[in-house]
Coordinates of C-alpha atoms in Angstrom, one line a residue:
Chain A
X1005 CA 16.0 8.1 10.6
X1006 CA 12.2 7.5 11.2
X1007 CA 10.7 3.9 11.4
X1008 CA 9.3 4.6 8.1
X1009 CA 12.5 5.3 6.2
X1010 CA 14.0 2.4 8.0
X1011 CA 11.1 0.3 6.7
X1012 CA 11.4 1.5 3.0
X1013 CA 14.7 -0.1 2.6
X1014 CA 13.4 -3.5 3.3
X1015 CA 11.5 -5.8 1.1
X1016 CA 9.3 -7.0 3.9
X1017 CA 5.5 -6.7 3.1
X1018 CA 3.9 -3.1 3.4
X1019 CA 0.6 -4.9 4.5
X1020 CA 0.7 -8.2 6.1
X1021 CA -2.7 -9.5 7.4
X1022 CA -3.0 -12.8 9.2
X1023 CA -6.4 -14.2 10.1
X1024 CA -7.6 -10.6 10.6
X1025 CA -11.0 -10.5 12.2
X1026 CA -13.3 -7.5 13.2
X1027 CA -17.0 -7.1 14.3
X1028 CA -19.5 -4.6 14.8
X1029 CA -20.9 -5.6 18.2
X1030 CA -22.0 -9.3 17.9
X1031 CA -21.7 -8.9 13.9
X1032 CA -18.5 -10.3 12.5
X1033 CA -17.6 -8.4 9.5
X1034 CA -14.0 -9.7 8.7
X1035 CA -13.9 -13.6 9.3
X1036 CA -10.1 -14.1 9.0
X1037 CA -8.6 -12.2 6.1
X1038 CA -5.0 -13.1 4.9
X1039 CA -3.2 -10.7 2.5
X1040 CA 0.2 -9.5 1.7
X1041 CA 1.1 -6.4 -0.1
X1042 CA 4.9 -6.2 -1.3
X1043 CA 6.6 -2.7 -1.6
X1044 CA 5.8 -1.2 -5.1
X1045 CA 2.8 -3.6 -5.6
X1046 CA -0.6 -2.4 -6.8
X1047 CA -2.9 -4.6 -5.0
X1048 CA -6.5 -4.5 -6.1
X1049 CA -9.5 -5.6 -3.9
X1050 CA -12.8 -6.6 -5.6
X1051 CA -15.8 -8.1 -4.6
X1052 CA -19.7 -7.5 -4.0
X1053 CA -20.8 -4.7 -1.7
X1054 CA -20.8 -5.9 2.0
X1055 CA -18.2 -8.2 1.6
X1056 CA -15.8 -6.2 3.9
X1057 CA -13.4 -4.6 1.3
X1058 CA -13.8 -1.2 2.6
X1059 CA -13.8 -2.2 6.2
X1060 CA -10.4 -4.0 5.7
X1061 CA -9.0 -1.1 4.0
X1062 CA -10.1 1.3 6.9
X1063 CA -8.2 -1.5 9.1
X1064 CA -5.0 -0.9 7.4
X1065 CA -4.8 2.8 8.6
X1066 CA -6.6 2.2 11.8
X1067 CA -9.6 3.8 11.2
X1068 CA -11.4 0.7 12.3
X1069 CA -10.0 -1.8 14.9
X1070 CA -8.7 -5.5 14.5
X1071 CA -10.3 -7.7 17.0
X1072 CA -8.6 -10.9 16.3
X1073 CA -5.4 -11.8 14.1
X1074 CA -2.4 -9.8 13.3
X1075 CA -2.4 -6.8 10.9
X1076 CA 1.3 -5.4 10.3
X1077 CA 1.6 -2.3 8.2
X1078 CA 5.0 -0.6 7.5
X1079 CA 6.3 -3.1 9.9
X1080 CA 4.0 -2.1 12.9
X1081 CA 1.2 -3.9 14.4
X1082 CA -1.6 -1.6 13.8
X1083 CA -2.9 -0.2 17.1
X1084 CA -0.6 -2.0 19.4
X1085 CA 2.9 -1.6 20.8
X1086 CA 4.2 -5.1 21.2
X1087 CA 7.5 -4.4 22.9
X1088 CA 8.4 -5.8 26.2
X1089 CA 6.3 -8.8 25.8
X1090 CA 3.0 -6.9 26.5
X1091 CA 0.4 -5.3 23.9
X1092 CA -0.1 -1.9 24.8
X1093 CA -3.0 0.1 22.9
X1094 CA -1.8 3.1 21.2
X1095 CA -2.7 6.5 22.2
X1096 CA -4.3 9.1 19.8
X1097 CA -0.9 10.5 19.2
X1098 CA 0.6 7.1 18.1
X1099 CA -2.3 6.6 15.7
X1100 CA -1.7 10.0 14.2
X1101 CA 2.0 9.4 13.9
X1102 CA 1.5 6.1 12.2
X1103 CA -1.2 7.6 9.7
X1104 CA 1.3 10.1 8.4
X1105 CA 2.8 7.5 6.3
X1106 CA -0.5 6.2 4.9
X1107 CA -2.3 8.1 2.4
X1108 CA -5.9 7.3 2.0
X1109 CA -8.5 8.4 -0.7
X1110 CA -12.1 8.3 0.0
X1111 CA -15.1 7.3 -2.1
X1112 CA -16.9 10.5 -1.3
X1113 CA -13.7 12.6 -1.7
X1114 CA -14.1 14.1 1.9
X1115 CA -12.4 17.4 0.8
X1116 CA -12.4 19.9 3.7
X1117 CA -15.4 22.1 2.7
X1118 CA -14.0 25.3 4.3
X1119 CA -10.8 25.4 2.3
X1120 CA -9.9 25.9 -1.3
X1121 CA -8.0 23.1 -3.2
X1122 CA -4.6 24.5 -2.3
X1123 CA -5.4 24.9 1.2
X1124 CA -6.8 21.3 1.3
X1125 CA -3.5 20.1 0.2
X1126 CA -1.4 22.3 2.4
X1127 CA -3.4 21.8 5.6
X1128 CA -1.9 18.5 6.9
X1129 CA 1.7 19.2 6.0
X1130 CA 1.7 22.4 8.1
X1131 CA -0.6 21.2 11.0
X1132 CA 0.8 17.7 11.0
X1133 CA 4.3 17.7 9.8
X1134 CA 4.8 21.1 11.0
X1135 CA 6.4 22.6 7.8
X1136 CA 6.4 26.3 6.9
X1137 CA 3.3 27.7 5.3
X1138 CA 5.5 28.7 2.4
X1139 CA 7.0 25.5 1.9
X1140 CA 3.6 23.8 2.2
X1141 CA 2.1 26.2 -0.4
X1142 CA 4.8 25.1 -2.8
X1143 CA 4.1 21.5 -2.1
X1144 CA 0.4 22.0 -2.8
X1145 CA 1.2 23.8 -6.2
X1146 CA 3.5 20.8 -7.1
X1147 CA 1.0 18.2 -6.1
X1148 CA -2.1 20.1 -7.8
X1149 CA 0.3 20.3 -10.9
X1150 CA 0.9 16.5 -10.8
X1151 CA -2.9 15.8 -10.7
X1152 CA -3.4 18.5 -13.5
X1153 CA -5.3 20.9 -11.5
X1154 CA -2.6 23.7 -11.3
X1155 CA -5.3 26.3 -12.4
X1156 CA -7.9 25.3 -9.8
X1157 CA -5.9 25.9 -6.8
X1158 CA -8.1 28.7 -5.4
X1159 CA -11.6 26.9 -6.0
X1160 CA -13.6 25.6 -3.0
X1161 CA -14.6 21.9 -3.4
X1162 CA -18.1 23.0 -4.2
X1163 CA -17.0 24.7 -7.4
X1164 CA -15.2 21.7 -8.8
X1165 CA -16.5 18.5 -10.5
X1166 CA -16.5 15.1 -8.9
X1167 CA -13.4 14.0 -10.8
X1168 CA -11.5 17.3 -10.0
X1169 CA -12.4 16.8 -6.4
X1170 CA -11.2 13.3 -6.3
X1171 CA -7.9 14.5 -7.9
X1172 CA -7.5 17.3 -5.4
X1173 CA -8.1 14.5 -2.5
X1174 CA -5.3 12.4 -4.2
X1175 CA -2.9 15.4 -4.3
X1176 CA -3.9 16.0 -0.6
X1177 CA -2.7 12.6 0.3
X1178 CA 0.3 12.6 -1.7
X1179 CA 1.5 15.8 -0.2
X1180 CA 2.2 14.0 3.1
X1181 CA 4.7 11.7 1.0
X1182 CA 3.2 8.5 2.2
X1183 CA 4.8 5.1 1.8
X1184 CA 1.6 3.6 0.7
X1185 CA -1.9 4.8 -0.7
X1186 CA -5.0 3.5 0.0
X1187 CA -8.1 3.8 -2.4
X1188 CA -11.6 3.4 -1.1
X1189 CA -13.8 3.0 -4.3
X1190 CA -12.3 6.2 -5.7
X1191 CA -14.4 6.3 -8.7
X1192 CA -17.8 4.8 -7.4
X1193 CA -19.2 8.4 -6.7
X1194 CA -18.3 9.8 -10.0
X1195 CA -20.2 10.5 -13.1
X1196 CA -19.2 7.9 -15.7
X1197 CA -17.6 10.6 -18.0
X1198 CA -15.4 11.5 -15.1
X1199 CA -13.9 8.1 -14.0
X1200 CA -11.1 8.1 -16.6
X1201 CA -9.4 11.5 -15.4
X1202 CA -9.1 10.0 -11.9
X1203 CA -7.9 6.4 -13.1
X1204 CA -5.1 8.2 -15.3
X1205 CA -3.8 9.9 -12.2
X1206 CA -3.8 6.5 -10.4
X1207 CA -2.0 4.8 -13.5
X1208 CA 0.5 7.5 -13.2
X1209 CA 1.1 6.9 -9.5
X1210 CA 1.4 3.1 -10.3
X1211 CA 4.0 3.6 -13.0
X1212 CA 6.0 5.8 -10.4
X1213 CA 6.3 2.8 -8.2
X1214 CA 3.9 3.7 -5.4
X1215 CA 2.7 1.0 -3.3
X1216 CA -1.2 1.0 -3.5
X1217 CA -4.0 -1.0 -2.3
X1218 CA -7.1 -0.2 -4.3
X1219 CA -10.7 -1.2 -3.5
X1220 CA -12.5 -0.8 -6.8
X1221 CA -15.4 -1.9 -9.1
X1222 CA -13.3 -0.9 -12.1
X1223 CA -12.3 -4.4 -13.4
X1224 CA -10.4 -2.9 -16.4
X1225 CA -8.3 -0.9 -14.1
X1226 CA -7.7 -3.8 -12.0
X1227 CA -6.6 -6.0 -14.9
X1228 CA -4.5 -3.5 -16.6
X1229 CA -2.7 -1.6 -13.7
X1230 CA -3.0 -4.1 -10.8
X1231 CA -0.3 -6.5 -10.0
X1232 CA -2.4 -8.8 -7.8
X1233 CA -6.2 -8.9 -7.2
X1234 CA -7.9 -10.1 -4.2
X1235 CA -11.5 -11.2 -4.5
X1236 CA -13.4 -10.6 -1.2
X1237 CA -16.5 -12.4 -0.4
X1238 CA -18.3 -12.5 2.9
X1239 CA -15.4 -11.2 5.0
X1240 CA -12.7 -13.3 3.6
X1241 CA -10.4 -13.4 0.6
X1242 CA -11.9 -16.1 -1.7
X1243 CA -9.3 -16.0 -4.2
X1244 CA -6.0 -14.0 -4.8
X1245 CA -3.3 -14.0 -7.4
X1246 CA -1.8 -12.1 -10.2
X1247 CA -4.4 -9.6 -11.5
X1248 CA -4.8 -10.8 -15.3
X1249 CA -5.0 -14.6 -14.0
X1250 CA -7.8 -13.9 -11.3
X1251 CA -9.6 -11.7 -13.7
X1252 CA -9.5 -13.7 -17.0
X1253 CA -9.5 -17.2 -15.5
X1254 CA -11.3 -17.2 -12.1
X1255 CA -11.2 -20.3 -10.2
X1256 CA -13.9 -20.0 -7.8
X1257 CA -17.6 -20.0 -8.4
X1258 CA -18.3 -16.8 -6.5
X1259 CA -15.4 -15.1 -8.5
X1260 CA -17.0 -16.3 -11.7
X1261 CA -20.4 -15.2 -10.9
X1262 CA -19.3 -11.9 -9.5
X1263 CA -17.0 -11.0 -12.7
X1264 CA -19.8 -12.0 -15.2
X1265 CA -22.1 -9.7 -13.2
X1266 CA -20.1 -6.7 -13.4
X1267 CA -19.1 -7.0 -17.0
Chain B
X688 CA -47.7 33.1 -8.3
X689 CA -48.9 35.7 -10.8
X690 CA -52.6 35.7 -11.9
X691 CA -53.4 35.9 -15.6
X692 CA -54.2 39.3 -17.0
X693 CA -54.0 38.5 -20.6
X694 CA -57.4 38.3 -22.4
X695 CA -58.6 35.2 -24.1
X696 CA -59.1 35.3 -27.8
X697 CA -62.3 33.5 -29.2
X698 CA -61.9 31.8 -32.6
X699 CA -63.8 34.7 -34.1
X700 CA -61.1 37.0 -33.0
X701 CA -63.2 38.8 -30.3
X702 CA -61.4 39.4 -27.0
X703 CA -62.7 38.0 -23.5
X704 CA -61.0 40.0 -20.8
X705 CA -60.0 38.4 -17.5
X706 CA -61.9 39.9 -14.4
X707 CA -59.9 40.8 -11.4
X708 CA -60.8 38.4 -8.4
X709 CA -61.9 40.2 -5.3
X710 CA -60.3 38.4 -2.1
X711 CA -63.3 39.1 0.3
X712 CA -61.7 37.4 3.0
X713 CA -58.6 39.5 3.0
X714 CA -60.6 42.6 2.8
X715 CA -62.7 41.9 5.7
X716 CA -60.0 40.4 8.0
X717 CA -57.8 43.3 7.1
X718 CA -60.4 46.0 8.0
X719 CA -61.2 44.3 11.4
X720 CA -57.4 44.1 12.2
X721 CA -56.8 47.7 11.4
X722 CA -59.8 48.7 13.5
X723 CA -58.7 46.8 16.5
X724 CA -55.1 48.1 16.2
X725 CA -56.4 51.7 15.9
X726 CA -58.6 51.3 18.8
X727 CA -55.7 49.7 21.1
X728 CA -53.3 52.6 20.0
X729 CA -56.0 55.1 20.6
X730 CA -56.6 53.7 24.2
X731 CA -52.8 54.8 24.9
X732 CA -52.7 57.8 22.9
X733 CA -55.9 59.5 24.2
X734 CA -55.1 58.2 27.8
X735 CA -55.4 61.3 29.9
X736 CA -53.3 59.4 32.8
X737 CA -50.4 58.9 30.4
X738 CA -48.0 61.8 29.8
X739 CA -46.7 61.5 26.4
X740 CA -44.6 64.7 26.7
X741 CA -42.9 63.0 29.5
X742 CA -42.0 60.0 27.1
X743 CA -40.3 62.3 24.8
X744 CA -38.5 64.0 27.4
X745 CA -36.9 61.1 29.0
X746 CA -36.3 59.3 25.8
X747 CA -32.9 61.1 25.6
X748 CA -32.4 61.5 29.2
X749 CA -28.7 61.1 30.2
X750 CA -29.4 58.5 32.6
X751 CA -31.5 56.4 30.0
X752 CA -28.8 56.7 27.3
X753 CA -26.1 55.6 29.8
X754 CA -28.6 52.7 30.5
X755 CA -28.7 51.9 26.9
X756 CA -25.0 51.8 26.7
X757 CA -24.6 49.6 29.7
X758 CA -27.2 47.1 28.4
X759 CA -25.3 46.9 25.2
X760 CA -22.2 46.2 27.0
X761 CA -23.6 43.6 29.5
X762 CA -25.2 41.9 26.2
X763 CA -22.2 41.9 24.2
X764 CA -19.8 40.7 26.7
X765 CA -22.3 38.2 28.3
X766 CA -22.8 36.8 25.0
X767 CA -19.1 36.6 24.2
X768 CA -18.5 34.8 27.4
X769 CA -21.5 32.4 26.5
X770 CA -20.5 31.7 23.1
X771 CA -16.7 31.1 24.0
X772 CA -17.6 28.9 27.1
X773 CA -20.5 27.1 25.1
X774 CA -17.9 25.9 22.6
X775 CA -15.7 24.7 25.2
X776 CA -18.5 22.9 27.1
X777 CA -19.8 21.3 23.8
X778 CA -16.3 20.0 22.9
X779 CA -15.9 18.6 26.4
X780 CA -19.4 17.0 26.0
X781 CA -18.5 15.2 22.8
X782 CA -15.0 14.3 24.3
X783 CA -13.9 10.6 24.7
X784 CA -12.7 11.5 28.3
X785 CA -15.6 10.4 30.6
X786 CA -14.4 13.0 33.2
X787 CA -14.6 16.0 30.9
X788 CA -17.8 14.7 29.4
X789 CA -19.3 14.3 33.1
X790 CA -18.1 17.7 34.2
X791 CA -19.9 19.4 31.1
X792 CA -23.0 17.4 31.6
X793 CA -23.1 18.7 35.2
X794 CA -22.4 22.3 34.3
X795 CA -25.2 22.3 31.6
X796 CA -27.5 20.5 34.1
X797 CA -26.7 22.8 36.7
X798 CA -27.1 26.2 35.0
X799 CA -30.1 25.2 33.2
X800 CA -31.8 23.7 36.2
X801 CA -31.6 26.8 38.4
X802 CA -33.4 30.0 37.6
X803 CA -31.4 32.9 35.9
X804 CA -32.8 35.4 38.5
X805 CA -31.4 33.0 41.3
X806 CA -28.0 33.0 39.7
X807 CA -27.8 36.6 39.1
X808 CA -28.6 37.2 42.9
X809 CA -26.1 34.6 43.9
X810 CA -23.2 36.2 41.9
X811 CA -24.3 39.7 43.3
X812 CA -24.1 38.3 46.8
X813 CA -20.9 36.2 46.7
X814 CA -19.4 38.3 49.3
X815 CA -21.6 36.7 51.9
X816 CA -19.8 33.2 51.1
X817 CA -16.3 34.4 50.1
X818 CA -15.4 38.0 51.6
X819 CA -12.1 37.9 49.7
X820 CA -11.2 36.6 46.3
X821 CA -7.7 35.0 46.5
X822 CA -5.7 33.9 43.6
X823 CA -2.2 32.4 44.7
X824 CA 0.2 29.8 44.0
X825 CA -0.4 27.0 46.7
X826 CA 1.7 26.7 49.7
X827 CA 3.3 30.1 49.0
X828 CA 2.4 33.8 49.8
X829 CA 2.5 34.9 46.0
X830 CA -0.8 35.9 44.6
X831 CA -3.3 38.5 44.1
X832 CA -6.2 39.3 46.6
X833 CA -9.4 41.2 45.8
X834 CA -12.2 42.3 48.1
X835 CA -15.3 40.5 46.7
X836 CA -17.7 43.4 47.3
X837 CA -15.6 45.6 44.9
X838 CA -15.1 43.0 42.3
X839 CA -18.8 41.8 42.1
X840 CA -20.6 44.9 41.2
X841 CA -23.8 44.7 39.6
X842 CA -22.1 44.9 36.2
X843 CA -19.9 41.9 36.9
X844 CA -22.6 39.9 38.4
X845 CA -24.9 40.6 35.5
X846 CA -22.1 39.7 33.0
X847 CA -21.1 36.6 34.6
X848 CA -24.6 35.5 35.6
X849 CA -25.9 36.0 32.0
X850 CA -22.7 34.7 30.4
X851 CA -22.4 31.5 32.4
X852 CA -26.2 30.8 31.9
X853 CA -26.0 31.4 28.1
X854 CA -23.1 29.0 27.8
X855 CA -25.2 26.2 29.2
X856 CA -27.8 26.8 26.5
X857 CA -25.4 27.7 23.6
X858 CA -23.2 24.4 24.4
X859 CA -26.3 22.3 23.2
X860 CA -26.3 24.6 19.8
X861 CA -22.7 24.0 19.4
X862 CA -22.9 20.4 20.0
X863 CA -25.6 20.0 17.4
X864 CA -23.3 22.1 15.0
X865 CA -20.4 19.8 15.7
X866 CA -22.7 16.8 15.0
X867 CA -24.0 18.1 11.7
X868 CA -20.5 18.2 10.2
X869 CA -19.9 15.4 7.9
X870 CA -18.2 12.4 9.4
X871 CA -16.2 12.0 6.2
X872 CA -14.2 15.2 7.2
X873 CA -13.2 13.4 10.5
X874 CA -12.1 10.3 8.6
X875 CA -10.0 12.5 6.3
X876 CA -8.4 14.4 9.2
X877 CA -7.4 11.3 10.9
X878 CA -6.3 9.7 7.7
X879 CA -4.0 12.6 7.2
X880 CA -2.3 12.2 10.8
X881 CA -4.3 14.4 12.8
X882 CA -5.0 13.9 16.3
X883 CA -8.6 14.4 17.7
X884 CA -7.6 17.8 19.1
X885 CA -6.3 19.1 15.6
X886 CA -9.3 17.4 13.9
X887 CA -11.5 19.5 16.0
X888 CA -9.4 22.7 15.9
X889 CA -8.6 22.8 12.2
X890 CA -11.4 20.8 10.4
X891 CA -14.5 20.1 12.4
X892 CA -14.9 23.5 14.4
X893 CA -14.5 25.9 11.8
X894 CA -17.2 24.3 9.7
X895 CA -19.5 23.8 12.8
X896 CA -19.1 27.6 13.7
X897 CA -20.3 28.4 10.1
X898 CA -23.5 26.4 11.0
X899 CA -24.0 27.9 14.2
X900 CA -23.4 31.6 13.4
X901 CA -27.2 32.3 12.4
X902 CA -28.4 31.0 15.7
X903 CA -25.8 33.1 17.5
X904 CA -27.7 36.1 16.2
X905 CA -30.9 34.6 18.0
X906 CA -29.2 34.4 21.3
X907 CA -27.7 38.0 21.2
X908 CA -31.3 39.4 20.4
X909 CA -32.7 37.3 23.2
X910 CA -29.9 38.4 25.5
X911 CA -30.6 42.2 24.8
X912 CA -34.0 41.8 26.6
X913 CA -32.7 39.2 29.3
X914 CA -30.4 41.8 30.5
X915 CA -33.4 43.6 32.0
X916 CA -33.3 41.1 34.7
X917 CA -30.1 42.8 36.0
X918 CA -32.5 45.1 37.5
X919 CA -32.5 43.0 40.5
X920 CA -28.8 43.5 41.1
X921 CA -28.9 47.2 40.1
X922 CA -26.5 46.9 37.2
X923 CA -27.2 50.2 36.1
X924 CA -28.5 48.9 32.6
X925 CA -31.4 50.4 30.9
X926 CA -34.2 48.9 33.0
X927 CA -32.4 49.7 36.2
X928 CA -32.0 53.3 35.4
X929 CA -35.5 53.7 34.1
X930 CA -36.9 52.1 37.3
X931 CA -34.8 54.3 39.5
X932 CA -36.4 57.2 37.7
X933 CA -40.1 56.2 37.8
X934 CA -39.5 55.1 41.6
X935 CA -38.7 58.9 42.2
X936 CA -41.3 60.6 40.2
X937 CA -43.8 57.7 39.8
X938 CA -44.1 57.8 36.0
X939 CA -44.1 54.2 35.8
X940 CA -45.9 53.7 32.3
X941 CA -43.9 56.6 30.7
X942 CA -40.7 55.2 31.5
X943 CA -41.5 51.7 30.6
X944 CA -42.6 52.9 27.2
X945 CA -39.0 54.8 27.0
X946 CA -37.4 51.6 27.8
X947 CA -39.5 49.6 25.4
X948 CA -38.8 51.9 22.6
X949 CA -35.0 51.6 23.2
X950 CA -35.3 47.8 23.5
X951 CA -37.2 47.6 20.2
X952 CA -34.8 49.9 18.4
X953 CA -31.7 47.6 19.6
X954 CA -33.6 44.4 18.7
X955 CA -34.4 45.9 15.3
X956 CA -30.8 46.7 14.6
X957 CA -29.5 43.3 16.0
X958 CA -32.4 41.7 13.6
X959 CA -30.9 43.6 10.6
X960 CA -27.4 42.3 11.5
X961 CA -28.4 39.0 11.8
X962 CA -30.2 38.9 8.5
X963 CA -26.8 39.9 6.9
X964 CA -25.1 37.5 8.9
X965 CA -27.4 34.8 7.6
X966 CA -27.1 35.8 4.1
X967 CA -23.4 35.5 4.6
X968 CA -23.0 32.2 6.2
X969 CA -26.4 30.7 5.5
X970 CA -25.5 29.3 2.2
X971 CA -22.1 27.9 3.5
X972 CA -24.1 26.3 6.3
X973 CA -26.5 24.5 4.2
X974 CA -23.4 23.1 2.1
X975 CA -21.5 22.0 5.1
X976 CA -24.2 19.9 6.8
X977 CA -23.9 16.5 5.5
X978 CA -25.5 15.9 2.1
X979 CA -28.8 14.5 1.3
X980 CA -31.5 15.0 4.1
X981 CA -32.6 12.0 5.9
X982 CA -30.7 9.4 4.0
X983 CA -27.5 11.4 4.8
X984 CA -28.3 11.5 8.4
X985 CA -29.1 7.6 8.5
X986 CA -25.7 7.3 6.9
X987 CA -24.3 9.4 9.8
X988 CA -26.0 7.3 12.5
X989 CA -24.5 4.1 10.6
X990 CA -21.1 5.5 10.6
X991 CA -21.3 6.5 14.3
X992 CA -20.8 2.7 15.4
X993 CA -17.3 3.2 13.9
X994 CA -14.5 4.5 16.3
X995 CA -14.5 8.4 16.4
X996 CA -11.5 8.1 18.6
X997 CA -8.8 8.2 16.2
X998 CA -7.6 5.2 18.3
X999 CA -8.5 1.9 16.9
X1000 CA -9.7 -0.4 19.9

């Protein structure tokens, strides 16, 4: 049994951040983030640009380092092995192993430009999990059907619309059968008429019980689909609570100001 | 831009035709250039000291033809060595391992810092330093043994010298190609659980190679003619063979013309192939390079602050 499977049987938080701080050189970006995401929860993160939302999301799967505090994801301290009373930094293999349990969807899709949609989805299961080409092809077909793109399996990313590309990116992340999905402003780079098709796929995932951390500017999505909302401001969580409550009756001035500006 | 030819119609219905513009500048410069070219050509054609019959005679001489073949062989093999090693050096140069990075830096510095001619002569005369080449398992008697003089012929010296030298230059091209691949590709590869090696092997290099395929055509074309340096180590290539013939019969100019005709023909064919390659991969390359010109590149710079290690700290 892998750590991941063991973990999925517990009710411990999937993400547990305590006083997470990180800096680029002298410049501190996160000033002590505290956040918990429970299994099955859809946690939305909103806030003005430059507030550290995306940076925090990238910390969750170790794409950015945490410099102070503790960030436990799927039961592990991200980036460090804490056994035997010593904190030993992970090597590249340990990072890779850890990330197989976490799906991530990027603002700019980041589909592999030299592969078609099906190859994009099948690539990591073959190269990382080591499953057979045939099995991966089946998995790719299933996942592409799940996001409504069964007919586009053999198109290259540049032949797909932004909305379609983002759905392929979601299918690609799901093909790894992750325990949690991270979304980094998944609709911000889309033309307005393409936003809904991506949000629909994400709603379906949420209904299926997937644990999701979603950085978004789509307040409607956060209100309707999110369980909790965290309002990020200047590198801290300024307000946190049930989605509807935070978004309809914000307590903090900054939250109020932000919400009235995006509406 | 196409000039107007349709006549103007006056309100009264009469036509005003458009007269053709005469480009005096083009006519004058064209005539001067033609006259100069004709005069230069005539200097050669009419030169009583140049025996054109001999040029025709030696053009398909057996020794020349075998030289053409050897030149092609050396150019292809040296380019292959240069490209393969260049990719390895570029990956080492971008590695996070400081030892690999320094090794690559040293190699590139060394091979770009010494003249190619010196390197060729060095390899050819390797036997002075190491009369025997021995490849064996340490502390045992198991291994292979060569006589350096037999291994290091003009041909192998040429292939090694040119190949190792090209690798140093090509490494920089590959490095630029790798760095031109969008950083988002690396993010996505890491997020899917790839190690830095797998990211390079399956995601970044395949895209970088599409970007650098057109310049490889250039390297090969240049290599075709650089092979003529092999003449100093008697590599039996086109230039060596031509020189051996003119040293015997003193028809220096005639044989240089013969050699040049073959070099130009090979270059023309290689150029044609390169154009086809560019057409095939050029469009791909444009698409793969990170989008949005300068702003895209600035975004790339900003992104480079983040850890590319796949490891957090």
